[in-house]
mmCIF file of C-alpha atoms in Angstrom:
data_model
loop_
_atom_site.group_PDB
_atom_site.id
_atom_site.type_symbol
_atom_site.label_atom_id
_atom_site.label_comp_id
_atom_site.label_asym_id
_atom_site.label_seq_id
_atom_site.Cartn_x
_atom_site.Cartn_y
_atom_site.Cartn_z
ATOM 1 C CA MET A 384 103.784 70.819 104.289
ATOM 2 C CA TRP A 385 101.091 72.865 106.060
ATOM 3 C CA THR A 386 101.315 72.632 109.829
ATOM 4 C CA ALA A 387 98.243 71.805 111.911
ATOM 5 C CA PRO A 388 98.373 75.025 114.018
ATOM 6 C CA LEU A 389 98.609 77.152 110.892
ATOM 7 C CA CYS A 390 95.729 75.278 109.287
ATOM 8 C CA VAL A 391 93.578 75.883 112.357
ATOM 9 C CA LEU A 392 94.586 79.546 112.397
ATOM 10 C CA LEU A 393 93.722 80.159 108.768
ATOM 11 C CA CYS A 394 90.660 77.941 108.502
ATOM 12 C CA ALA A 395 89.050 79.725 111.420
ATOM 13 C CA TYR A 396 88.550 82.715 109.163
ATOM 14 C CA LEU A 397 86.704 80.868 106.445
ATOM 15 C CA GLY A 398 83.027 81.662 106.289
ATOM 16 C CA ALA A 399 80.247 79.559 104.897
ATOM 17 C CA ALA A 400 80.006 79.222 101.154
ATOM 18 C CA GLU A 401 78.314 82.140 99.479
ATOM 19 C CA ALA A 402 74.676 81.627 98.641
ATOM 20 C CA GLN A 403 73.343 82.564 95.271
ATOM 21 C CA ILE A 404 73.756 86.309 94.864
ATOM 22 C CA ALA A 405 70.525 88.321 94.901
ATOM 23 C CA TYR A 406 69.918 91.479 92.863
ATOM 24 C CA THR A 407 68.013 94.659 93.542
ATOM 25 C CA GLY A 408 67.471 96.477 90.280
ATOM 26 C CA HIS A 409 70.768 96.432 88.404
ATOM 27 C CA LEU A 410 72.961 95.965 91.481
ATOM 28 C CA SER A 411 73.840 92.761 93.281
ATOM 29 C CA GLU A 412 73.645 92.724 97.062
ATOM 30 C CA LEU A 413 77.439 92.487 97.105
ATOM 31 C CA ARG A 414 77.749 95.707 95.097
ATOM 32 C CA ILE A 415 75.180 97.453 97.277
ATOM 33 C CA LYS A 416 77.046 96.377 100.400
ATOM 34 C CA GLU A 417 80.399 97.511 98.976
ATOM 35 C CA LEU A 418 78.931 100.854 97.941
ATOM 36 C CA SER A 419 77.684 101.459 101.478
ATOM 37 C CA GLN A 420 81.043 100.447 102.925
ATOM 38 C CA LEU A 421 82.862 102.746 100.516
ATOM 39 C CA ALA A 422 80.562 105.590 101.532
ATOM 40 C CA MET A 423 81.243 104.991 105.229
ATOM 41 C CA ARG A 424 84.989 104.859 104.591
ATOM 42 C CA MET A 425 84.756 108.113 102.696
ATOM 43 C CA GLU A 426 82.933 109.749 105.600
ATOM 44 C CA HIS A 427 85.956 108.965 107.775
ATOM 45 C CA SER A 428 88.413 110.006 105.074
ATOM 46 C CA ILE A 429 87.183 113.480 104.166
ATOM 47 C CA ASN A 430 86.997 116.439 106.522
ATOM 48 C CA ALA A 431 83.417 117.683 106.352
ATOM 49 C CA GLN A 432 84.328 120.650 108.561
ATOM 50 C CA LYS A 433 86.477 122.032 105.742
ATOM 51 C CA TYR A 434 84.435 123.680 103.007
ATOM 52 C CA ALA A 435 85.243 122.018 99.682
ATOM 53 C CA CYS A 436 84.938 125.265 97.732
ATOM 54 C CA ASP A 437 87.462 127.099 99.926
ATOM 55 C CA SER A 438 90.155 124.428 99.817
ATOM 56 C CA TYR A 439 89.482 121.073 98.269
ATOM 57 C CA TYR A 440 92.826 119.829 99.552
ATOM 58 C CA ASP A 441 91.788 120.531 103.144
ATOM 59 C CA HIS A 442 88.445 118.851 102.490
ATOM 60 C CA VAL A 443 89.848 115.567 101.140
ATOM 61 C CA CYS A 444 93.391 115.414 102.552
ATOM 62 C CA SER A 445 93.578 117.191 105.921
ATOM 63 C CA ARG A 446 92.623 114.086 107.904
ATOM 64 C CA ASN A 447 95.552 112.277 106.277
ATOM 65 C CA ARG A 448 93.365 109.258 105.477
ATOM 66 C CA PRO A 449 93.398 108.869 101.686
ATOM 67 C CA LEU A 450 91.399 105.829 100.642
ATOM 68 C CA PHE A 451 93.577 104.570 97.800
ATOM 69 C CA SER A 452 97.074 105.037 96.508
ATOM 70 C CA VAL A 453 97.949 105.029 92.814
ATOM 71 C CA MET A 454 96.543 101.916 91.110
ATOM 72 C CA GLY A 455 95.084 100.376 94.224
ATOM 73 C CA HIS A 456 96.157 99.602 97.769
ATOM 74 C CA MET A 457 97.238 96.749 100.002
ATOM 75 C CA PRO A 458 94.241 94.543 100.765
ATOM 76 C CA PRO A 459 92.911 94.829 104.329
ATOM 77 C CA SER A 460 93.909 92.136 106.796
ATOM 78 C CA ASN A 461 90.668 90.163 106.430
ATOM 79 C CA ASP A 462 91.214 89.900 102.681
ATOM 80 C CA LEU A 463 94.818 88.800 103.137
ATOM 81 C CA ILE A 464 93.674 86.122 105.582
ATOM 82 C CA GLN A 465 91.010 84.899 103.170
ATOM 83 C CA LEU A 466 93.426 84.815 100.246
ATOM 84 C CA LEU A 467 96.046 82.920 102.225
ATOM 85 C CA THR A 468 93.374 80.494 103.377
ATOM 86 C CA LYS A 469 92.219 79.932 99.804
ATOM 87 C CA LEU A 470 95.817 79.360 98.791
ATOM 88 C CA GLN A 471 96.196 76.779 101.560
ATOM 89 C CA ASN A 472 92.993 74.971 100.613
ATOM 90 C CA ASP A 473 93.816 74.956 96.921
ATOM 91 C CA PRO A 474 94.367 71.268 96.055
ATOM 92 C CA GLU A 475 97.437 71.925 93.909
ATOM 93 C CA GLN A 476 100.571 71.575 96.029
ATOM 94 C CA PHE A 477 103.790 73.056 94.680
ATOM 95 C CA GLU A 478 107.179 74.180 95.896
ATOM 96 C CA ALA A 479 106.682 77.944 95.650
ATOM 97 C CA LYS A 480 103.577 77.738 97.837
ATOM 98 C CA GLN A 481 105.540 75.832 100.475
ATOM 99 C CA LYS A 482 108.233 78.527 100.472
ATOM 100 C CA LEU A 483 105.565 81.159 101.077
ATOM 101 C CA ILE A 484 104.205 79.327 104.097
ATOM 102 C CA ASP A 485 107.686 78.626 105.469
ATOM 103 C CA PHE A 486 108.382 82.352 105.300
ATOM 104 C CA PHE A 487 105.102 83.116 107.061
ATOM 105 C CA ILE A 488 106.018 80.719 109.874
ATOM 106 C CA SER A 489 109.510 82.216 110.240
ATOM 107 C CA CYS A 490 108.045 85.722 110.328
ATOM 108 C CA ASN A 491 105.585 84.822 113.051
ATOM 109 C CA THR A 492 108.427 83.752 115.356
ATOM 110 C CA LEU A 493 109.391 87.434 115.658
ATOM 111 C CA LYS A 494 106.467 89.536 114.441
ATOM 112 C CA SER A 495 102.719 89.819 114.821
ATOM 113 C CA LEU A 496 100.293 87.992 112.567
ATOM 114 C CA GLN A 497 99.198 91.270 110.992
ATOM 115 C CA ASP A 498 102.786 92.175 110.087
ATOM 116 C CA CYS A 499 103.396 88.703 108.681
ATOM 117 C CA TYR A 500 100.312 88.807 106.472
ATOM 118 C CA ARG A 501 101.506 92.123 105.034
ATOM 119 C CA GLU A 502 105.095 90.990 104.493
ATOM 120 C CA THR A 503 104.038 87.698 102.950
ATOM 121 C CA PHE A 504 101.832 89.603 100.515
ATOM 122 C CA GLU A 505 104.637 92.001 99.577
ATOM 123 C CA PHE A 506 107.239 89.293 98.945
ATOM 124 C CA PHE A 507 104.998 86.667 97.342
ATOM 125 C CA LYS A 508 102.565 88.749 95.291
ATOM 126 C CA PRO A 509 102.720 86.371 92.295
ATOM 127 C CA LEU A 510 101.266 83.573 94.445
ATOM 128 C CA PHE A 511 98.424 85.858 95.470
ATOM 129 C CA GLY A 512 97.997 86.535 91.741
ATOM 130 C CA TYR A 513 97.765 82.769 91.280
ATOM 131 C CA ILE A 514 94.896 82.278 93.717
ATOM 132 C CA ILE A 515 93.098 85.478 92.698
ATOM 133 C CA THR A 516 93.074 84.622 89.007
ATOM 134 C CA LYS A 517 92.291 80.961 89.656
ATOM 135 C CA ASP A 518 89.456 81.261 92.160
ATOM 136 C CA LEU A 519 88.305 84.850 92.288
ATOM 137 C CA ILE A 520 88.526 86.211 88.748
ATOM 138 C CA GLU A 521 86.647 84.316 86.087
ATOM 139 C CA GLY A 522 86.309 85.226 82.458
ATOM 140 C CA SER A 523 82.570 85.699 82.851
ATOM 141 C CA SER A 524 82.782 88.033 85.856
ATOM 142 C CA HIS A 525 81.368 91.488 85.257
ATOM 143 C CA GLU A 526 84.369 93.090 87.007
ATOM 144 C CA LEU A 527 86.790 91.579 84.500
ATOM 145 C CA ARG A 528 84.499 92.425 81.608
ATOM 146 C CA ASP A 529 84.011 96.019 82.771
ATOM 147 C CA PHE A 530 87.728 96.473 83.426
ATOM 148 C CA ARG A 531 88.639 95.315 79.925
ATOM 149 C CA ASP A 532 85.919 97.580 78.501
ATOM 150 C CA ILE A 533 87.487 100.545 80.314
ATOM 151 C CA ILE A 534 90.833 99.783 78.683
ATOM 152 C CA GLN A 535 89.202 99.437 75.268
ATOM 153 C CA ARG A 536 87.353 102.733 75.700
ATOM 154 C CA PHE A 537 90.653 104.436 76.484
ATOM 155 C CA VAL A 538 92.382 102.829 73.485
ATOM 156 C CA ASP A 539 89.562 103.916 71.149
ATOM 157 C CA ARG A 540 89.292 107.435 72.524
ATOM 158 C CA SER A 541 93.044 108.037 72.607
ATOM 159 C CA LYS A 542 93.176 107.789 68.812
ATOM 160 C CA SER A 543 91.256 111.052 68.510
ATOM 161 C CA VAL A 544 92.765 112.686 71.607
ATOM 162 C CA PHE A 545 96.372 112.196 70.566
ATOM 163 C CA GLY A 546 95.870 112.316 66.820
ATOM 164 C CA ILE A 547 98.054 109.356 65.897
ATOM 165 C CA ASP A 548 97.032 105.933 64.631
ATOM 166 C CA SER A 549 99.925 104.082 66.218
ATOM 167 C CA HIS A 550 101.505 104.694 69.609
ATOM 168 C CA PRO A 551 103.651 102.229 71.611
ATOM 169 C CA LEU A 552 101.594 102.620 74.784
ATOM 170 C CA ARG A 553 98.251 102.291 73.005
ATOM 171 C CA ASN A 554 99.449 99.240 71.094
ATOM 172 C CA ARG A 555 100.756 97.673 74.292
ATOM 173 C CA LEU A 556 97.498 98.341 76.121
ATOM 174 C CA GLN A 557 95.526 96.729 73.321
ATOM 175 C CA THR A 558 97.760 93.654 73.516
ATOM 176 C CA TYR A 559 97.639 93.497 77.316
ATOM 177 C CA LYS A 560 93.868 93.878 77.290
ATOM 178 C CA GLU A 561 93.596 90.797 75.079
ATOM 179 C CA LYS A 562 96.003 88.863 77.303
ATOM 180 C CA PHE A 563 94.032 89.849 80.406
ATOM 181 C CA ALA A 564 91.036 87.886 79.155
ATOM 182 C CA THR A 565 92.768 84.855 80.728
ATOM 183 C CA PRO A 566 95.199 86.251 83.333
ATOM 184 C CA SER A 567 95.590 82.898 85.075
ATOM 185 C CA ILE A 568 97.971 81.673 82.354
ATOM 186 C CA TYR A 569 100.650 83.946 83.854
ATOM 187 C CA PHE A 570 100.435 82.275 87.253
ATOM 188 C CA TYR A 571 100.722 78.557 86.580
ATOM 189 C CA ALA A 572 102.245 76.568 89.440
ATOM 190 C CA GLY A 573 105.162 75.426 87.286
ATOM 191 C CA ASP A 574 106.009 79.018 86.357
ATOM 192 C CA LEU A 575 105.865 80.067 90.007
ATOM 193 C CA ASN A 576 108.168 77.208 90.968
ATOM 194 C CA ARG A 577 110.676 78.481 88.392
ATOM 195 C CA GLU A 578 110.212 82.045 89.658
ATOM 196 C CA TYR A 579 111.257 81.034 93.175
ATOM 197 C CA ALA A 580 113.548 78.103 92.246
ATOM 198 C CA GLY A 581 116.749 79.750 93.453
ATOM 199 C CA LEU A 582 115.220 81.166 96.642
ATOM 200 C CA ARG A 583 116.157 79.539 99.930
ATOM 201 C CA ILE A 584 113.648 79.902 102.778
ATOM 202 C CA TYR A 585 114.200 78.585 106.313
ATOM 203 C CA ARG A 586 111.413 78.273 108.876
ATOM 204 C CA GLU A 587 113.849 78.985 111.697
ATOM 205 C CA SER A 588 115.606 82.053 110.238
ATOM 206 C CA TYR A 589 113.396 85.028 109.443
ATOM 207 C CA GLU A 590 116.272 87.501 109.009
ATOM 208 C CA HIS A 591 118.047 85.238 106.514
ATOM 209 C CA ASN A 592 114.774 84.905 104.630
ATOM 210 C CA LEU A 593 114.372 88.672 104.415
ATOM 211 C CA ARG A 594 117.822 89.084 102.875
ATOM 212 C CA ASN A 595 117.232 86.250 100.438
ATOM 213 C CA LEU A 596 113.870 87.675 99.359
ATOM 214 C CA GLU A 597 115.283 91.159 98.824
ATOM 215 C CA MET A 598 118.087 89.743 96.683
ATOM 216 C CA HIS A 599 115.626 87.611 94.724
ATOM 217 C CA ARG A 600 113.373 90.561 93.993
ATOM 218 C CA LYS A 601 116.274 92.695 92.742
ATOM 219 C CA ARG A 602 118.054 90.064 90.658
ATOM 220 C CA ASN A 603 115.739 87.317 89.552
ATOM 221 C CA SER A 604 112.067 88.259 89.602
ATOM 222 C CA THR A 605 110.285 88.076 86.254
ATOM 223 C CA PHE A 606 107.327 89.931 87.793
ATOM 224 C CA GLU A 607 109.152 93.244 88.195
ATOM 225 C CA LEU A 608 108.894 94.270 84.519
ATOM 226 C CA GLY A 609 106.989 93.652 81.310
ATOM 227 C CA VAL A 610 103.788 91.768 80.678
ATOM 228 C CA GLN A 611 104.081 89.650 83.843
ATOM 229 C CA ARG A 612 104.265 92.790 85.990
ATOM 230 C CA THR A 613 101.225 94.289 84.271
ATOM 231 C CA MET A 614 99.175 91.091 84.586
ATOM 232 C CA LEU A 615 100.063 90.932 88.291
ATOM 233 C CA ASP A 616 99.287 94.605 88.941
ATOM 234 C CA TRP A 617 95.973 94.413 87.112
ATOM 235 C CA SER A 618 94.960 91.198 88.873
ATOM 236 C CA LEU A 619 95.685 92.669 92.309
ATOM 237 C CA TYR A 620 93.975 95.931 91.398
ATOM 238 C CA LEU A 621 90.888 94.152 90.121
ATOM 239 C CA TYR A 622 90.642 92.005 93.243
ATOM 240 C CA GLN A 623 90.992 95.050 95.466
ATOM 241 C CA SER A 624 88.383 96.878 93.372
ATOM 242 C CA ARG A 625 85.699 94.202 93.268
ATOM 243 C CA TYR A 626 82.068 95.357 93.525
ATOM 244 C CA LYS A 627 83.087 99.019 93.315
ATOM 245 C CA PRO A 628 81.219 101.582 91.163
ATOM 246 C CA MET A 629 82.550 103.008 87.912
ATOM 247 C CA SER A 630 83.102 106.306 89.731
ATOM 248 C CA TYR A 631 85.940 104.465 91.475
ATOM 249 C CA PHE A 632 87.616 102.921 88.404
ATOM 250 C CA TYR A 633 87.970 106.073 86.324
ATOM 251 C CA PRO A 634 89.818 108.274 88.877
ATOM 252 C CA THR A 635 91.968 105.386 90.167
ATOM 253 C CA PHE A 636 92.871 103.739 86.842
ATOM 254 C CA THR A 637 91.871 105.559 83.649
ATOM 255 C CA VAL A 638 93.357 108.840 84.825
ATOM 256 C CA HIS A 639 96.774 107.180 85.149
ATOM 257 C CA LEU A 640 96.579 105.962 81.561
ATOM 258 C CA TYR A 641 95.998 109.544 80.445
ATOM 259 C CA MET A 642 98.769 110.827 82.697
ATOM 260 C CA THR A 643 101.189 108.402 81.071
ATOM 261 C CA MET A 644 100.132 109.316 77.533
ATOM 262 C CA PHE A 645 100.161 113.068 78.113
ATOM 263 C CA ASN A 646 103.499 112.809 79.899
ATOM 264 C CA ILE A 647 104.889 111.532 76.600
ATOM 265 C CA SER A 648 102.988 113.715 74.135
ATOM 266 C CA GLU A 649 103.312 117.039 75.992
ATOM 267 C CA ARG A 650 107.081 116.721 76.246
ATOM 268 C CA GLN A 651 107.298 116.264 72.477
ATOM 269 C CA ARG A 652 105.309 119.384 71.601
ATOM 270 C CA ASP A 653 106.550 122.681 70.240
ATOM 271 C CA SER A 654 107.990 124.596 73.205
ATOM 272 C CA THR A 655 106.664 127.995 72.095
ATOM 273 C CA HIS A 656 103.055 126.821 71.879
ATOM 274 C CA PHE A 657 103.366 125.026 75.196
ATOM 275 C CA ARG A 658 104.774 128.138 76.885
ATOM 276 C CA GLU A 659 101.823 130.195 75.636
ATOM 277 C CA GLU A 660 99.388 127.675 77.117
ATOM 278 C CA ALA A 661 101.168 127.688 80.467
ATOM 279 C CA GLU A 662 101.192 131.486 80.612
ATOM 280 C CA CYS A 663 97.466 131.579 79.858
ATOM 281 C CA LEU A 664 96.812 129.369 82.901
ATOM 282 C CA LYS A 665 98.099 132.195 85.146
ATOM 283 C CA LEU A 666 99.876 129.845 87.495
ATOM 284 C CA PRO A 667 101.326 131.203 90.751
ATOM 285 C CA GLN A 668 104.788 132.665 90.298
ATOM 286 C CA TYR A 669 106.558 129.947 92.268
ATOM 287 C CA VAL A 670 104.988 127.372 89.920
ATOM 288 C CA ASN A 671 105.385 129.356 86.726
ATOM 289 C CA VAL A 672 109.151 129.784 87.116
ATOM 290 C CA LEU A 673 109.682 126.007 87.207
ATOM 291 C CA SER A 674 109.428 124.433 83.760
ATOM 292 C CA GLU A 675 108.664 120.994 85.206
ATOM 293 C CA ALA A 676 105.839 122.392 87.350
ATOM 294 C CA ARG A 677 104.309 124.090 84.300
ATOM 295 C CA MET A 678 104.580 120.828 82.398
ATOM 296 C CA LEU A 679 102.871 118.854 85.166
ATOM 297 C CA ALA A 680 100.083 121.427 85.434
ATOM 298 C CA VAL A 681 99.186 120.955 81.768
ATOM 299 C CA ILE A 682 99.574 117.152 81.902
ATOM 300 C CA TYR A 683 97.277 116.737 84.899
ATOM 301 C CA LEU A 684 94.760 119.292 83.667
ATOM 302 C CA LYS A 685 94.343 117.411 80.402
ATOM 303 C CA SER A 686 94.350 114.023 82.126
ATOM 304 C CA PHE A 687 91.534 115.016 84.468
ATOM 305 C CA ARG A 688 89.515 116.611 81.695
ATOM 306 C CA HIS A 689 89.581 113.568 79.437
ATOM 307 C CA THR A 690 89.012 111.102 82.276
ATOM 308 C CA TRP A 691 85.947 113.018 83.406
ATOM 309 C CA GLN A 692 84.652 113.116 79.845
ATOM 310 C CA GLU A 693 85.127 109.348 79.486
ATOM 311 C CA TYR A 694 83.230 108.706 82.707
ATOM 312 C CA SER A 695 80.433 111.039 81.603
ATOM 313 C CA ASP A 696 80.285 109.280 78.240
ATOM 314 C CA TRP A 697 80.060 105.900 79.963
ATOM 315 C CA ILE A 698 77.023 107.065 81.957
ATOM 316 C CA GLN A 699 75.239 108.244 78.818
ATOM 317 C CA SER A 700 76.300 105.357 76.560
ATOM 318 C CA SER A 701 73.359 103.107 77.483
ATOM 319 C CA THR A 702 70.119 103.183 79.441
ATOM 320 C CA LYS A 703 71.498 100.413 81.668
ATOM 321 C CA HIS A 704 74.566 102.465 82.603
ATOM 322 C CA ARG A 705 72.350 105.426 83.430
ATOM 323 C CA ALA A 706 70.093 103.221 85.557
ATOM 324 C CA ILE A 707 73.108 101.826 87.447
ATOM 325 C CA TYR A 708 74.419 105.352 88.016
ATOM 326 C CA ASP A 709 71.048 106.571 89.308
ATOM 327 C CA GLN A 710 70.540 103.554 91.571
ATOM 328 C CA GLU A 711 74.003 104.013 93.079
ATOM 329 C CA ASN A 712 73.273 107.680 93.706
ATOM 330 C CA GLU A 713 70.085 106.766 95.562
ATOM 331 C CA ILE A 714 72.149 104.625 97.936
ATOM 332 C CA LEU A 715 74.906 107.219 98.289
ATOM 333 C CA ARG A 716 72.395 109.986 99.008
ATOM 334 C CA HIS A 717 71.858 108.534 102.498
ATOM 335 C CA TYR A 718 75.523 109.361 103.214
ATOM 336 C CA GLN A 719 75.395 112.853 101.681
ATOM 337 C CA LEU A 720 77.464 111.502 98.803
ATOM 338 C CA SER A 721 77.101 110.871 95.083
ATOM 339 C CA ASN A 722 79.058 109.214 92.304
ATOM 340 C CA LYS A 723 80.424 112.598 91.299
ATOM 341 C CA ARG A 724 81.705 113.244 94.811
ATOM 342 C CA ILE A 725 83.367 109.835 94.851
ATOM 343 C CA PHE A 726 85.043 110.583 91.523
ATOM 344 C CA PHE A 727 86.295 114.023 92.571
ATOM 345 C CA THR A 728 87.481 112.813 95.983
ATOM 346 C CA LEU A 729 89.399 109.806 94.691
ATOM 347 C CA PHE A 730 91.024 111.863 91.962
ATOM 348 C CA ALA A 731 92.094 114.548 94.415
ATOM 349 C CA GLN A 732 93.410 112.058 96.968
ATOM 350 C CA ASN A 733 95.943 110.819 94.413
ATOM 351 C CA PHE A 734 97.902 113.959 95.258
ATOM 352 C CA CYS A 735 97.577 114.395 99.017
ATOM 353 C CA GLU A 736 101.233 113.480 99.532
ATOM 354 C CA PHE A 737 102.409 116.458 97.446
ATOM 355 C CA GLY A 738 101.074 119.046 99.883
ATOM 356 C CA LYS A 739 98.457 121.757 99.671
ATOM 357 C CA GLU A 740 100.219 124.304 97.452
ATOM 358 C CA LEU A 741 101.148 121.908 94.650
ATOM 359 C CA ALA A 742 97.811 120.105 94.872
ATOM 360 C CA GLU A 743 95.714 123.268 94.646
ATOM 361 C CA HIS A 744 97.805 125.044 91.997
ATOM 362 C CA VAL A 745 99.073 122.184 89.823
ATOM 363 C CA PHE A 746 97.109 118.954 90.210
ATOM 364 C CA TYR A 747 93.613 120.354 90.846
ATOM 365 C CA LEU A 748 93.395 122.715 87.869
ATOM 366 C CA GLY A 749 90.999 120.327 86.147
ATOM 367 C CA LEU A 750 88.650 120.424 89.119
ATOM 368 C CA LYS A 751 88.637 124.205 89.137
ATOM 369 C CA GLU A 752 87.430 124.423 85.539
ATOM 370 C CA ASN A 753 84.765 121.735 85.905
ATOM 371 C CA ALA A 754 81.176 122.973 86.125
ATOM 372 C CA ASP A 755 79.999 119.657 87.597
ATOM 373 C CA PHE A 756 82.476 120.055 90.436
ATOM 374 C CA PHE A 757 81.085 123.457 91.387
ATOM 375 C CA ASN A 758 77.492 122.314 91.064
ATOM 376 C CA THR A 759 78.140 119.137 93.066
ATOM 377 C CA TYR A 760 79.535 121.072 96.010
ATOM 378 C CA SER A 761 77.154 124.034 95.587
ATOM 379 C CA CYS A 762 80.023 126.468 95.415
ATOM 380 C CA GLY A 763 77.984 129.195 93.791
ATOM 381 C CA TYR A 764 81.012 130.613 92.032
ATOM 382 C CA GLN A 765 83.704 129.431 89.695
ATOM 383 C CA THR A 766 87.290 130.442 89.109
ATOM 384 C CA GLU A 767 88.396 131.696 85.722
ATOM 385 C CA ILE A 768 87.787 129.034 83.089
ATOM 386 C CA THR A 769 90.995 127.603 81.618
ATOM 387 C CA ARG A 770 89.394 125.741 78.707
ATOM 388 C CA ASN A 771 90.388 128.473 76.270
ATOM 389 C CA CYS A 772 94.004 128.099 77.386
ATOM 390 C CA VAL A 773 94.557 124.372 76.970
#
């Protein structure tokens, strides 16, 4: 079972129990604190010396410090420590949990604690899903409620956007959204024991454990595909996204739903009509000669446009949403930021890895047609509008 040294190591990071959460206006102190932390992280991520209107890629990517990858990021070390501690202190003891801790111990014989936290998370994500959905995500939490509302808004809006009553992805999202009301049912201890039943872990043999885990993930894991994979991804994403503003969720989640849908629908369209749209965009020659690049330009332009419209609609859909938006902007103003800047930055940073030319001429076309983008950064000019093209 748990060793005394490990218990001491993990328990040292536990803080006192949270007091009752206080509110200022519509925001809890936890959300206010997270908003300030996000703003400070963004200050270090963007390059303020690069003028956003000259090259948005240089502004948000040149420091090589994007804040989030697609659909989230690995939790910081403090969060991993807290999650592992909660898993240890959870009263339910089961075999899969013991295998996780045996791997952690074997790892720490050769590697640093930081490396072992990261590797344990990567190889045993379903157990982190277990403790997240059991202790940290409750059906009444506003994060879970808001996240499911975002999915429902996309499902409802996509009916008019894509012009079809039934689509496999939309139907699947609707089903998954209902299942995600109680995500913990996908991480029962008995199911996790079966998931790792054939896995052998030895405290004294880290390298053997690595090989066994790699083989398990390739051959046996039920969390690599299907509903289990989605429930795990969403649970991890929601934990990593807790207390964040809506200007975070739309460019890091909703936009990927649109990308997936448009990636299907655009490839099924009449080729002549599509070619006319692409020519109207006046893409650079090196982009225009590549059919796949033209396709991606249209897909990402439409994805950005509809995601931005959904976020704008959310702000205007109720007086409470507008009040939340305004209160967040008051906090962000002290950092020379706003919700719109957060949205634009996080969207753009999805594509830093593709390089400046592709980012500016393929992935950022939606930004370059957006009046709010130019007003937000006080550009004073706007490139040729592409709305009449696509």
